[in-house]
Amino acid sequence: MLPEPANRRESADPIGVAAPEGTTDRYADDAAILAAAREVAATVLGPAATQSDLASGPNVANFRALAEAGLLGLTLPRAWGGLGASTETQREYTEILASYCGVTTFVQAQHHGPSRMILGCPNDTLKRFLLPDLASGRRMCAISFAHLRRPGPPVLRAEPVAGGYRLYGKAPWVTGYGLMDQVVFGATLPDGRFVYLWSPFHRDDFAELFADIAPPDGHWGTLHASPPLALCAMNASATVEITLDGWFIPEDHWLQESDRETMRRNDCNGVLQATAMPMGCAAGSVRLLNELAEQRALPAIRRAARSLSCEWEEVKAQVREWSQKLDAPDFFVHAVRIRAHSIVLAVRAAHAAVAAASGSANLLTHPAQRLLREALFYTVQAQTQEVMDATLGLLEHPAV
Ligand SMILES: Cc1cc2nc3c(=O)[nH]c(=O)nc-3n(C[C@H](O)[C@H](O)[C@H](O)COP(=O)(O)OP(=O)(O)OC[C@H]3O[C@@H](n4cnc5c(N)ncnc54)[C@H](O)[C@@H]3O)c2cc1C
């Protein structure tokens, strides 16, 4: 049985799925989870990929299908209504989805990290209220923390005040705004440490969690979201910039604190998880090349498909091998190169699909240029200085 959330609302939710039923035993093991993901990706996400890419915002039908299969609870434990998938399964899952629809994969990926942060927080009321809905996909949570990697003065500051924190500055990238009704902000404290705080975009949507809370000096501050940013890739991801001026977040909604060194260590340890989207993108391009080879009897297309497919298998084997060697002294040296290789492979495979599709690849409705645009995005997503370094190194010396 699921823990009962305190006064969970029964009103309509942004995703449109039924309230959790209290059972999460629908998949016998992780292989069954991946089979379900493949089914949703191939039958729902894939056929709608062009439409989802060109839409003005996230394709809600895709998220409903993922939620109905329980997949939006992938990383949460079964006790909270999630699937409790292993790290390896999470990577495979992401790769499968990314081979069919980049924008949906990316948007739903943003929801899993903050769900885990809420799981780890010390506030049981917050967990009981939020986690069942996050696991079932009735509600989704956004994340804004990549800006913490930037050197120089913080772009988003957290000032401790009586009863909580006030946020000042900008959250430069917040994906899923509107589809998601809540966010975890990462902000810099006066001593340079990082704090992660949960906040709804609109307090009224979570009134129960604010019932006994009053902001200091009687004002809540402001949160202003820009219109969706105009993007060449992931334009339908509802990515906005949020400006915060004294936005008050109660101490009850504190999730965790951290520092630059811990973030750097987590980035290093997680570098291979981030290969999933570019590898999925490359797999989608190889699939497209094979389809094009069927339609056009040109040996070069078949040859490119075969060669890129072999290279993909090699990179995949390396991802698997080094994922087991987190404790090796040379782990990061290898892992960051593999990450860069996955990025460059995604770009090359999509570029090959463009070449094989000829002029029609320029049509916005052609999957080849969509995959190339997605590969462009994966080049910078969750980018660290080391990942940038390795990517540029590989582009400078492709043969090395
Ligand atoms: C469409 C889109 C949606 C996104 N959605 C989200 C989201 O929902 N949540 C989220 O948290 N992030 C999100 N991001 C951010 C994303 O994950 C990456 O962090 C971002 O693309 C990196 O670009 P940046 O301009 O922010 O780079 P920066 O973070 O400014 O730079 C990248 C790396 O280079 C290093 N660096 C930069 N300048 C210097 C310098 N002068 N000296 C030394 N090192 C330096 C930085 O420390 C960092 O490690 C999104 C990005 C995009 C493009």
Short mmCIF file of C-alpha atoms and ligand atoms in Angstrom, two decimals:
data_model
loop_
_atom_site.label_atom_id
_atom_site.label_comp_id
_atom_site.label_asym_id
_atom_site.label_seq_id
_atom_site.Cartn_x
_atom_site.Cartn_y
_atom_site.Cartn_z
CA MET A 1 0.00 0.00 0.00
CA LEU A 2 1.12 3.54 -0.67
CA PRO A 3 1.60 5.91 2.26
CA GLU A 4 -1.48 8.15 2.37
CA PRO A 5 -0.73 11.72 1.33
CA ALA A 6 -2.03 14.38 3.65
CA ASN A 7 -5.20 15.84 2.08
CA ARG A 8 -4.19 15.09 -1.50
CA ARG A 9 -6.26 17.15 -3.94
CA GLU A 10 -8.66 15.27 -6.18
CA SER A 11 -8.91 18.02 -8.77
CA ALA A 12 -7.75 17.68 -12.37
CA ASP A 13 -3.98 17.46 -12.80
CA PRO A 14 -1.84 18.77 -15.66
CA ILE A 15 -1.07 15.29 -17.07
CA GLY A 16 -4.59 13.90 -16.83
CA VAL A 17 -4.01 10.51 -15.25
CA ALA A 18 -6.11 8.85 -12.57
CA ALA A 19 -5.08 8.97 -8.91
CA PRO A 20 -2.57 6.28 -7.87
CA GLU A 21 -4.23 2.93 -7.26
CA GLY A 22 -1.86 1.92 -4.50
CA THR A 23 -0.24 -0.95 -6.37
CA THR A 24 3.12 -0.81 -8.06
CA ASP A 25 3.76 -4.47 -8.76
CA ARG A 26 2.94 -4.24 -12.42
CA TYR A 27 6.46 -5.19 -13.60
CA ALA A 28 8.16 -8.37 -12.48
CA ASP A 29 11.65 -7.01 -13.09
CA ASP A 30 13.67 -4.31 -14.85
CA ALA A 31 13.51 -6.18 -18.17
CA ALA A 32 9.72 -5.83 -18.05
CA ILE A 33 10.07 -2.09 -17.36
CA LEU A 34 12.26 -1.73 -20.45
CA ALA A 35 9.83 -3.76 -22.55
CA ALA A 36 7.05 -1.39 -21.48
CA ALA A 37 9.21 1.62 -22.31
CA ARG A 38 9.96 0.18 -25.75
CA GLU A 39 6.25 -0.36 -26.36
CA VAL A 40 5.26 3.21 -25.39
CA ALA A 41 8.21 4.67 -27.33
CA ALA A 42 7.54 2.70 -30.51
CA THR A 43 3.76 3.02 -30.54
CA VAL A 44 3.11 6.46 -29.02
CA LEU A 45 6.23 8.66 -28.92
CA GLY A 46 7.78 7.57 -32.25
CA PRO A 47 4.75 8.04 -34.51
CA ALA A 48 4.15 11.51 -33.00
CA ALA A 49 7.82 12.61 -32.94
CA THR A 50 7.58 15.22 -35.70
CA GLN A 51 4.37 16.65 -34.31
CA SER A 52 5.84 16.70 -30.77
CA ASP A 53 9.01 18.42 -32.02
CA LEU A 54 7.14 21.12 -33.91
CA ALA A 55 4.45 21.77 -31.29
CA SER A 56 4.41 24.94 -29.22
CA GLY A 57 4.74 22.98 -25.97
CA PRO A 58 5.09 19.47 -24.54
CA ASN A 59 2.85 16.82 -26.11
CA VAL A 60 0.69 15.92 -23.12
CA ALA A 61 -0.51 12.65 -24.72
CA ASN A 62 3.08 11.35 -24.56
CA PHE A 63 3.36 12.13 -20.86
CA ARG A 64 0.00 10.55 -20.19
CA ALA A 65 1.13 7.36 -21.94
CA LEU A 66 4.36 7.30 -19.93
CA ALA A 67 2.44 7.96 -16.70
CA GLU A 68 -0.12 5.27 -17.44
CA ALA A 69 2.71 2.78 -17.88
CA GLY A 70 4.11 3.91 -14.51
CA LEU A 71 7.28 5.15 -16.20
CA LEU A 72 7.25 8.65 -14.72
CA GLY A 73 7.90 6.94 -11.38
CA LEU A 74 10.91 5.10 -12.79
CA THR A 75 13.41 6.26 -10.19
CA LEU A 76 11.22 6.43 -7.09
CA PRO A 77 11.05 3.41 -4.77
CA ARG A 78 8.10 1.03 -4.98
CA ALA A 79 7.08 1.98 -1.44
CA TRP A 80 6.18 5.41 -2.81
CA GLY A 81 4.45 4.11 -5.94
CA GLY A 82 7.50 4.19 -8.20
CA LEU A 83 9.28 1.42 -10.06
CA GLY A 84 12.61 1.48 -8.21
CA ALA A 85 14.59 0.92 -11.41
CA SER A 86 18.35 0.40 -11.19
CA THR A 87 20.78 3.04 -12.48
CA GLU A 88 21.55 0.86 -15.49
CA THR A 89 17.87 0.43 -16.30
CA GLN A 90 17.38 4.19 -16.04
CA ARG A 91 20.14 4.68 -18.62
CA GLU A 92 18.71 2.03 -20.96
CA TYR A 93 15.22 3.48 -20.57
CA THR A 94 16.39 6.98 -21.45
CA GLU A 95 18.27 5.67 -24.47
CA ILE A 96 15.21 3.81 -25.76
CA LEU A 97 13.00 6.90 -25.44
CA ALA A 98 15.61 9.21 -26.99
CA SER A 99 15.81 7.03 -30.08
CA TYR A 100 12.14 7.85 -30.76
CA CYS A 101 11.44 11.38 -29.48
CA GLY A 102 14.08 13.72 -28.11
CA VAL A 103 11.89 16.45 -26.70
CA THR A 104 9.67 14.10 -24.72
CA THR A 105 12.70 12.21 -23.43
CA PHE A 106 14.38 15.40 -22.28
CA VAL A 107 11.33 16.92 -20.61
CA GLN A 108 10.46 13.76 -18.66
CA ALA A 109 14.12 13.33 -17.69
CA GLN A 110 13.99 16.66 -15.86
CA HIS A 111 11.29 15.26 -13.55
CA HIS A 112 13.22 12.25 -12.21
CA GLY A 113 16.09 14.10 -10.49
CA PRO A 114 13.96 16.47 -8.37
CA SER A 115 11.64 13.57 -7.49
CA ARG A 116 14.67 11.83 -5.95
CA MET A 117 15.70 15.01 -4.14
CA ILE A 118 12.25 15.26 -2.55
CA LEU A 119 12.53 11.58 -1.60
CA GLY A 120 15.77 12.37 0.25
CA CYS A 121 14.43 15.35 2.18
CA PRO A 122 13.78 15.26 5.95
CA ASN A 123 10.16 16.50 5.77
CA ASP A 124 7.76 13.54 5.92
CA THR A 125 4.68 15.68 5.30
CA LEU A 126 6.18 17.06 2.11
CA LYS A 127 7.10 13.55 0.97
CA ARG A 128 3.68 12.11 1.78
CA PHE A 129 2.00 14.96 -0.04
CA LEU A 130 4.17 15.05 -3.15
CA LEU A 131 5.75 11.67 -3.85
CA PRO A 132 2.72 9.52 -4.74
CA ASP A 133 1.62 12.04 -7.38
CA LEU A 134 5.17 12.44 -8.73
CA ALA A 135 5.53 8.65 -8.96
CA SER A 136 2.21 8.18 -10.74
CA GLY A 137 2.94 11.09 -13.10
CA ARG A 138 -0.19 12.97 -12.04
CA ARG A 139 2.15 15.82 -11.32
CA MET A 140 5.65 16.54 -12.54
CA CYS A 141 8.49 18.51 -11.00
CA ALA A 142 10.99 20.76 -12.79
CA ILE A 143 14.61 21.39 -11.80
CA SER A 144 16.84 24.42 -11.99
CA PHE A 145 20.40 23.82 -10.87
CA ALA A 146 22.80 23.74 -13.88
CA HIS A 147 23.61 27.44 -13.33
CA LEU A 148 25.41 26.46 -10.10
CA ARG A 149 28.26 25.16 -12.29
CA ARG A 150 28.97 28.62 -13.64
CA PRO A 151 32.04 30.40 -12.30
CA GLY A 152 31.76 33.98 -11.05
CA PRO A 153 29.03 35.68 -9.04
CA PRO A 154 25.97 33.45 -8.47
CA VAL A 155 23.06 33.97 -10.84
CA LEU A 156 20.58 32.79 -8.20
CA ARG A 157 21.14 33.67 -4.53
CA ALA A 158 19.40 32.26 -1.46
CA GLU A 159 19.28 34.58 1.51
CA PRO A 160 18.38 32.95 4.84
CA VAL A 161 15.55 34.86 6.57
CA ALA A 162 13.23 34.16 9.50
CA GLY A 163 11.37 30.90 8.74
CA GLY A 164 13.07 30.14 5.43
CA TYR A 165 14.88 31.65 2.47
CA ARG A 166 14.38 34.40 -0.06
CA LEU A 167 15.61 33.84 -3.61
CA TYR A 168 17.06 36.64 -5.75
CA GLY A 169 18.25 36.47 -9.34
CA LYS A 170 17.59 34.30 -12.37
CA ALA A 171 17.02 30.61 -12.97
CA PRO A 172 18.28 30.66 -16.57
CA TRP A 173 16.91 27.30 -17.76
CA VAL A 174 13.69 25.77 -16.42
CA THR A 175 12.24 23.10 -18.69
CA GLY A 176 8.65 21.86 -18.59
CA TYR A 177 7.07 25.05 -17.23
CA GLY A 178 3.30 24.64 -17.28
CA LEU A 179 3.36 20.88 -17.73
CA MET A 180 5.16 20.82 -14.43
CA ASP A 181 3.63 22.79 -11.58
CA GLN A 182 6.54 22.73 -9.14
CA VAL A 183 10.30 23.10 -9.21
CA VAL A 184 13.44 22.44 -7.22
CA PHE A 185 15.70 25.50 -7.24
CA GLY A 186 19.41 25.23 -6.59
CA ALA A 187 20.73 28.54 -5.23
CA THR A 188 23.91 29.87 -3.67
CA LEU A 189 23.99 30.75 0.02
CA PRO A 190 25.98 33.74 1.33
CA ASP A 191 28.85 31.41 2.35
CA GLY A 192 29.07 29.96 -1.20
CA ARG A 193 27.39 26.64 -0.34
CA PHE A 194 24.43 25.45 -2.41
CA VAL A 195 20.89 24.95 -1.11
CA TYR A 196 18.11 23.03 -2.89
CA LEU A 197 14.58 24.23 -2.19
CA TRP A 198 11.21 22.98 -3.38
CA SER A 199 8.64 25.49 -4.58
CA PRO A 200 5.36 25.42 -6.49
CA PHE A 201 5.08 27.90 -9.35
CA HIS A 202 1.69 28.89 -7.88
CA ARG A 203 1.18 28.48 -4.12
CA ASP A 204 -2.59 28.05 -4.56
CA ASP A 205 -1.97 24.71 -6.30
CA PHE A 206 -0.44 23.42 -3.08
CA ALA A 207 -2.37 25.48 -0.51
CA GLU A 208 -2.25 22.67 2.08
CA LEU A 209 1.52 22.92 2.24
CA PHE A 210 1.29 26.63 3.07
CA ALA A 211 -1.64 26.48 5.49
CA ASP A 212 0.27 27.54 8.61
CA ILE A 213 3.00 29.54 6.94
CA ALA A 214 3.35 33.31 6.75
CA PRO A 215 6.27 35.02 5.04
CA PRO A 216 8.43 37.45 7.02
CA ASP A 217 7.24 41.07 6.71
CA GLY A 218 4.03 39.75 5.14
CA HIS A 219 5.24 39.52 1.56
CA TRP A 220 6.01 36.44 -0.54
CA GLY A 221 8.22 38.13 -3.12
CA THR A 222 7.78 37.52 -6.84
CA LEU A 223 8.44 34.74 -9.34
CA HIS A 224 8.21 35.69 -12.99
CA ALA A 225 8.55 33.17 -15.83
CA SER A 226 9.55 34.42 -19.29
CA PRO A 227 7.65 33.23 -22.36
CA PRO A 228 9.06 29.90 -23.63
CA LEU A 229 12.57 30.50 -25.01
CA ALA A 230 12.80 30.25 -28.80
CA LEU A 231 15.12 27.30 -29.41
CA CYS A 232 16.40 25.53 -32.52
CA ALA A 233 16.20 22.17 -30.73
CA MET A 234 13.80 21.16 -27.96
CA ASN A 235 11.66 24.18 -28.81
CA ALA A 236 8.60 22.32 -27.53
CA SER A 237 10.20 21.70 -24.13
CA ALA A 238 8.54 24.75 -22.52
CA THR A 239 11.91 25.98 -21.33
CA VAL A 240 11.70 29.37 -19.64
CA GLU A 241 13.89 31.74 -17.68
CA ILE A 242 12.55 32.54 -14.23
CA THR A 243 13.29 35.79 -12.43
CA LEU A 244 12.98 35.74 -8.66
CA ASP A 245 12.83 38.81 -6.48
CA GLY A 246 12.72 37.96 -2.79
CA TRP A 247 10.69 34.79 -3.53
CA PHE A 248 10.07 33.27 -0.09
CA ILE A 249 10.50 29.54 0.39
CA PRO A 250 9.66 28.19 3.87
CA GLU A 251 12.33 26.18 5.69
CA ASP A 252 9.90 23.21 5.64
CA HIS A 253 10.55 23.04 1.90
CA TRP A 254 14.32 22.75 2.29
CA LEU A 255 15.58 19.60 0.59
CA GLN A 256 19.33 19.53 0.98
CA GLU A 257 22.57 21.49 1.01
CA SER A 258 25.71 20.83 -0.93
CA ASP A 259 28.81 22.56 -2.29
CA ARG A 260 30.75 23.01 -5.51
CA GLU A 261 33.10 20.12 -4.80
CA THR A 262 30.20 17.70 -4.19
CA MET A 263 28.53 18.86 -7.38
CA ARG A 264 31.76 18.31 -9.28
CA ARG A 265 32.10 14.80 -7.80
CA ASN A 266 28.50 13.96 -8.72
CA ASP A 267 29.07 15.28 -12.25
CA CYS A 268 32.14 13.05 -12.58
CA ASN A 269 30.38 9.97 -11.23
CA GLY A 270 27.31 10.56 -13.40
CA VAL A 271 29.12 11.32 -16.64
CA LEU A 272 28.18 8.01 -18.26
CA GLN A 273 24.49 8.33 -17.36
CA ALA A 274 24.46 11.38 -19.62
CA THR A 275 25.48 9.24 -22.62
CA ALA A 276 21.92 7.86 -22.77
CA MET A 277 20.35 10.68 -24.77
CA PRO A 278 23.09 11.07 -27.40
CA MET A 279 23.34 7.27 -27.71
CA GLY A 280 19.57 7.04 -28.16
CA CYS A 281 19.72 9.82 -30.73
CA ALA A 282 22.48 7.98 -32.62
CA ALA A 283 20.43 4.77 -32.51
CA GLY A 284 17.46 6.66 -33.98
CA SER A 285 19.66 7.95 -36.80
CA VAL A 286 21.00 4.46 -37.57
CA ARG A 287 17.41 3.19 -37.65
CA LEU A 288 16.52 6.00 -40.05
CA LEU A 289 19.55 5.23 -42.24
CA ASN A 290 18.41 1.61 -42.48
CA GLU A 291 14.93 2.77 -43.52
CA LEU A 292 16.44 5.11 -46.10
CA ALA A 293 18.61 2.24 -47.40
CA GLU A 294 15.39 0.28 -48.02
CA GLN A 295 13.84 3.18 -49.92
CA ARG A 296 16.88 4.15 -52.00
CA ALA A 297 19.03 1.35 -53.42
CA LEU A 298 22.28 3.21 -52.86
CA PRO A 299 25.11 1.08 -51.42
CA ALA A 300 26.65 4.08 -49.63
CA ILE A 301 23.60 4.44 -47.39
CA ARG A 302 23.68 0.77 -46.37
CA ARG A 303 27.44 1.06 -45.81
CA ALA A 304 27.09 4.12 -43.59
CA ALA A 305 24.31 2.46 -41.61
CA ARG A 306 26.47 -0.63 -41.02
CA SER A 307 29.58 1.29 -40.09
CA LEU A 308 27.80 3.68 -37.71
CA SER A 309 25.92 0.77 -36.18
CA CYS A 310 29.23 -1.03 -35.45
CA GLU A 311 30.68 2.11 -33.91
CA TRP A 312 27.53 2.52 -31.82
CA GLU A 313 27.94 -1.05 -30.49
CA GLU A 314 31.56 -0.31 -29.56
CA VAL A 315 30.68 2.86 -27.67
CA LYS A 316 27.82 1.06 -25.95
CA ALA A 317 30.15 -1.71 -24.83
CA GLN A 318 32.47 0.91 -23.36
CA VAL A 319 29.59 2.59 -21.53
CA ARG A 320 28.64 -0.78 -20.03
CA GLU A 321 32.22 -1.67 -19.13
CA TRP A 322 33.13 1.62 -17.47
CA SER A 323 29.82 1.92 -15.65
CA GLN A 324 31.04 -1.02 -13.60
CA LYS A 325 34.38 0.64 -12.84
CA LEU A 326 33.35 3.72 -10.90
CA ASP A 327 36.11 3.09 -8.36
CA ALA A 328 38.93 2.69 -10.87
CA PRO A 329 41.54 5.47 -10.58
CA ASP A 330 41.29 6.20 -14.31
CA PHE A 331 37.46 6.02 -14.39
CA PHE A 332 36.85 9.66 -15.23
CA VAL A 333 39.56 9.91 -17.90
CA HIS A 334 37.86 7.08 -19.79
CA ALA A 335 34.27 8.01 -18.94
CA VAL A 336 34.52 11.61 -20.13
CA ARG A 337 36.04 10.46 -23.43
CA ILE A 338 33.19 7.99 -23.87
CA ARG A 339 30.70 10.77 -23.15
CA ALA A 340 32.36 12.97 -25.78
CA HIS A 341 32.37 10.07 -28.23
CA SER A 342 28.64 9.54 -27.70
CA ILE A 343 28.02 13.24 -28.43
CA VAL A 344 30.11 13.27 -31.60
CA LEU A 345 28.59 9.97 -32.73
CA ALA A 346 25.08 11.39 -32.30
CA VAL A 347 25.99 14.38 -34.46
CA ARG A 348 27.72 12.28 -37.14
CA ALA A 349 24.96 9.65 -37.34
CA ALA A 350 22.28 12.33 -37.67
CA HIS A 351 24.41 14.18 -40.23
CA ALA A 352 24.75 10.94 -42.19
CA ALA A 353 20.95 10.56 -42.14
CA VAL A 354 20.67 14.12 -43.51
CA ALA A 355 23.12 13.30 -46.31
CA ALA A 356 21.24 10.08 -47.13
CA ALA A 357 17.86 11.84 -47.18
CA SER A 358 19.12 14.55 -49.57
CA GLY A 359 17.12 17.76 -50.02
CA SER A 360 14.03 16.54 -48.20
CA ALA A 361 16.08 16.43 -44.99
CA ASN A 362 15.68 20.21 -44.96
CA LEU A 363 11.95 19.94 -44.53
CA LEU A 364 11.06 20.64 -40.93
CA THR A 365 8.93 17.52 -41.01
CA HIS A 366 11.88 15.25 -41.88
CA PRO A 367 13.23 13.17 -38.98
CA ALA A 368 16.87 13.50 -40.12
CA GLN A 369 17.25 17.19 -39.33
CA ARG A 370 15.22 16.79 -36.14
CA LEU A 371 17.76 14.19 -34.98
CA LEU A 372 20.61 16.52 -35.96
CA ARG A 373 19.07 19.37 -33.95
CA GLU A 374 18.57 17.02 -30.99
CA ALA A 375 22.25 15.98 -31.24
CA LEU A 376 23.18 19.66 -31.13
CA PHE A 377 21.28 20.02 -27.88
CA TYR A 378 22.91 16.90 -26.35
CA THR A 379 26.28 18.51 -27.13
CA VAL A 380 25.65 21.12 -24.42
CA GLN A 381 23.18 19.45 -22.10
CA ALA A 382 24.57 19.00 -18.55
CA GLN A 383 27.84 20.30 -19.93
CA THR A 384 30.76 20.67 -17.55
CA GLN A 385 34.12 22.21 -18.30
CA GLU A 386 35.62 18.70 -18.62
CA VAL A 387 32.87 17.53 -20.99
CA MET A 388 33.36 20.64 -23.13
CA ASP A 389 37.10 19.98 -23.12
CA ALA A 390 36.71 16.33 -24.16
CA THR A 391 34.14 17.20 -26.87
CA LEU A 392 36.32 19.92 -28.37
CA GLY A 393 39.36 17.63 -28.17
CA LEU A 394 37.56 14.94 -30.13
CA LEU A 395 36.33 17.44 -32.71
CA GLU A 396 39.85 18.83 -33.11
CA HIS A 397 41.44 15.40 -33.50
CA PRO A 398 38.71 13.01 -34.66
CA ALA A 399 41.13 10.15 -35.27
CA VAL A 400 42.67 10.18 -31.77
C1 LIG B 1 16.98 23.93 -23.98
C2 LIG B 1 17.68 23.81 -22.67
C3 LIG B 1 16.97 23.42 -21.57
C4 LIG B 1 17.60 23.30 -20.33
N1 LIG B 1 16.86 22.94 -19.23
C5 LIG B 1 17.44 22.90 -18.02
C6 LIG B 1 16.67 22.62 -16.85
O1 LIG B 1 15.45 22.36 -16.89
N2 LIG B 1 17.29 22.63 -15.64
C7 LIG B 1 18.64 22.90 -15.52
O2 LIG B 1 19.15 22.88 -14.41
N3 LIG B 1 19.38 23.16 -16.64
C8 LIG B 1 18.83 23.17 -17.86
N4 LIG B 1 19.60 23.47 -18.97
C9 LIG B 1 21.07 23.72 -18.80
C10 LIG B 1 21.93 22.59 -19.39
O3 LIG B 1 21.80 21.40 -18.66
C11 LIG B 1 23.41 22.97 -19.43
O4 LIG B 1 23.89 23.21 -18.18
C12 LIG B 1 23.62 24.17 -20.26
O5 LIG B 1 23.17 23.89 -21.56
C13 LIG B 1 25.07 24.58 -20.34
O6 LIG B 1 25.02 25.86 -20.96
P1 LIG B 1 25.27 27.18 -20.13
O7 LIG B 1 25.24 28.28 -21.12
O8 LIG B 1 24.36 27.28 -18.99
O9 LIG B 1 26.78 26.89 -19.75
P2 LIG B 1 27.63 27.23 -18.49
O10 LIG B 1 27.09 26.46 -17.31
O11 LIG B 1 27.77 28.68 -18.37
O12 LIG B 1 29.02 26.57 -18.94
C14 LIG B 1 29.17 25.18 -19.12
C15 LIG B 1 30.37 24.66 -18.30
O13 LIG B 1 31.54 25.41 -18.62
C16 LIG B 1 32.07 26.00 -17.45
N5 LIG B 1 32.50 27.36 -17.73
C17 LIG B 1 31.81 28.31 -18.40
N6 LIG B 1 32.53 29.46 -18.45
C18 LIG B 1 33.69 29.21 -17.81
C19 LIG B 1 34.84 29.99 -17.51
N7 LIG B 1 34.94 31.26 -17.89
N8 LIG B 1 35.83 29.41 -16.81
C20 LIG B 1 35.76 28.14 -16.42
N9 LIG B 1 34.67 27.34 -16.66
C21 LIG B 1 33.67 27.87 -17.33
C22 LIG B 1 30.94 26.04 -16.44
O14 LIG B 1 31.46 25.99 -15.14
C23 LIG B 1 30.15 24.80 -16.80
O15 LIG B 1 30.70 23.69 -16.16
C24 LIG B 1 19.00 23.59 -20.21
C25 LIG B 1 19.72 23.97 -21.33
C26 LIG B 1 19.08 24.12 -22.55
C27 LIG B 1 19.89 24.57 -23.73
#
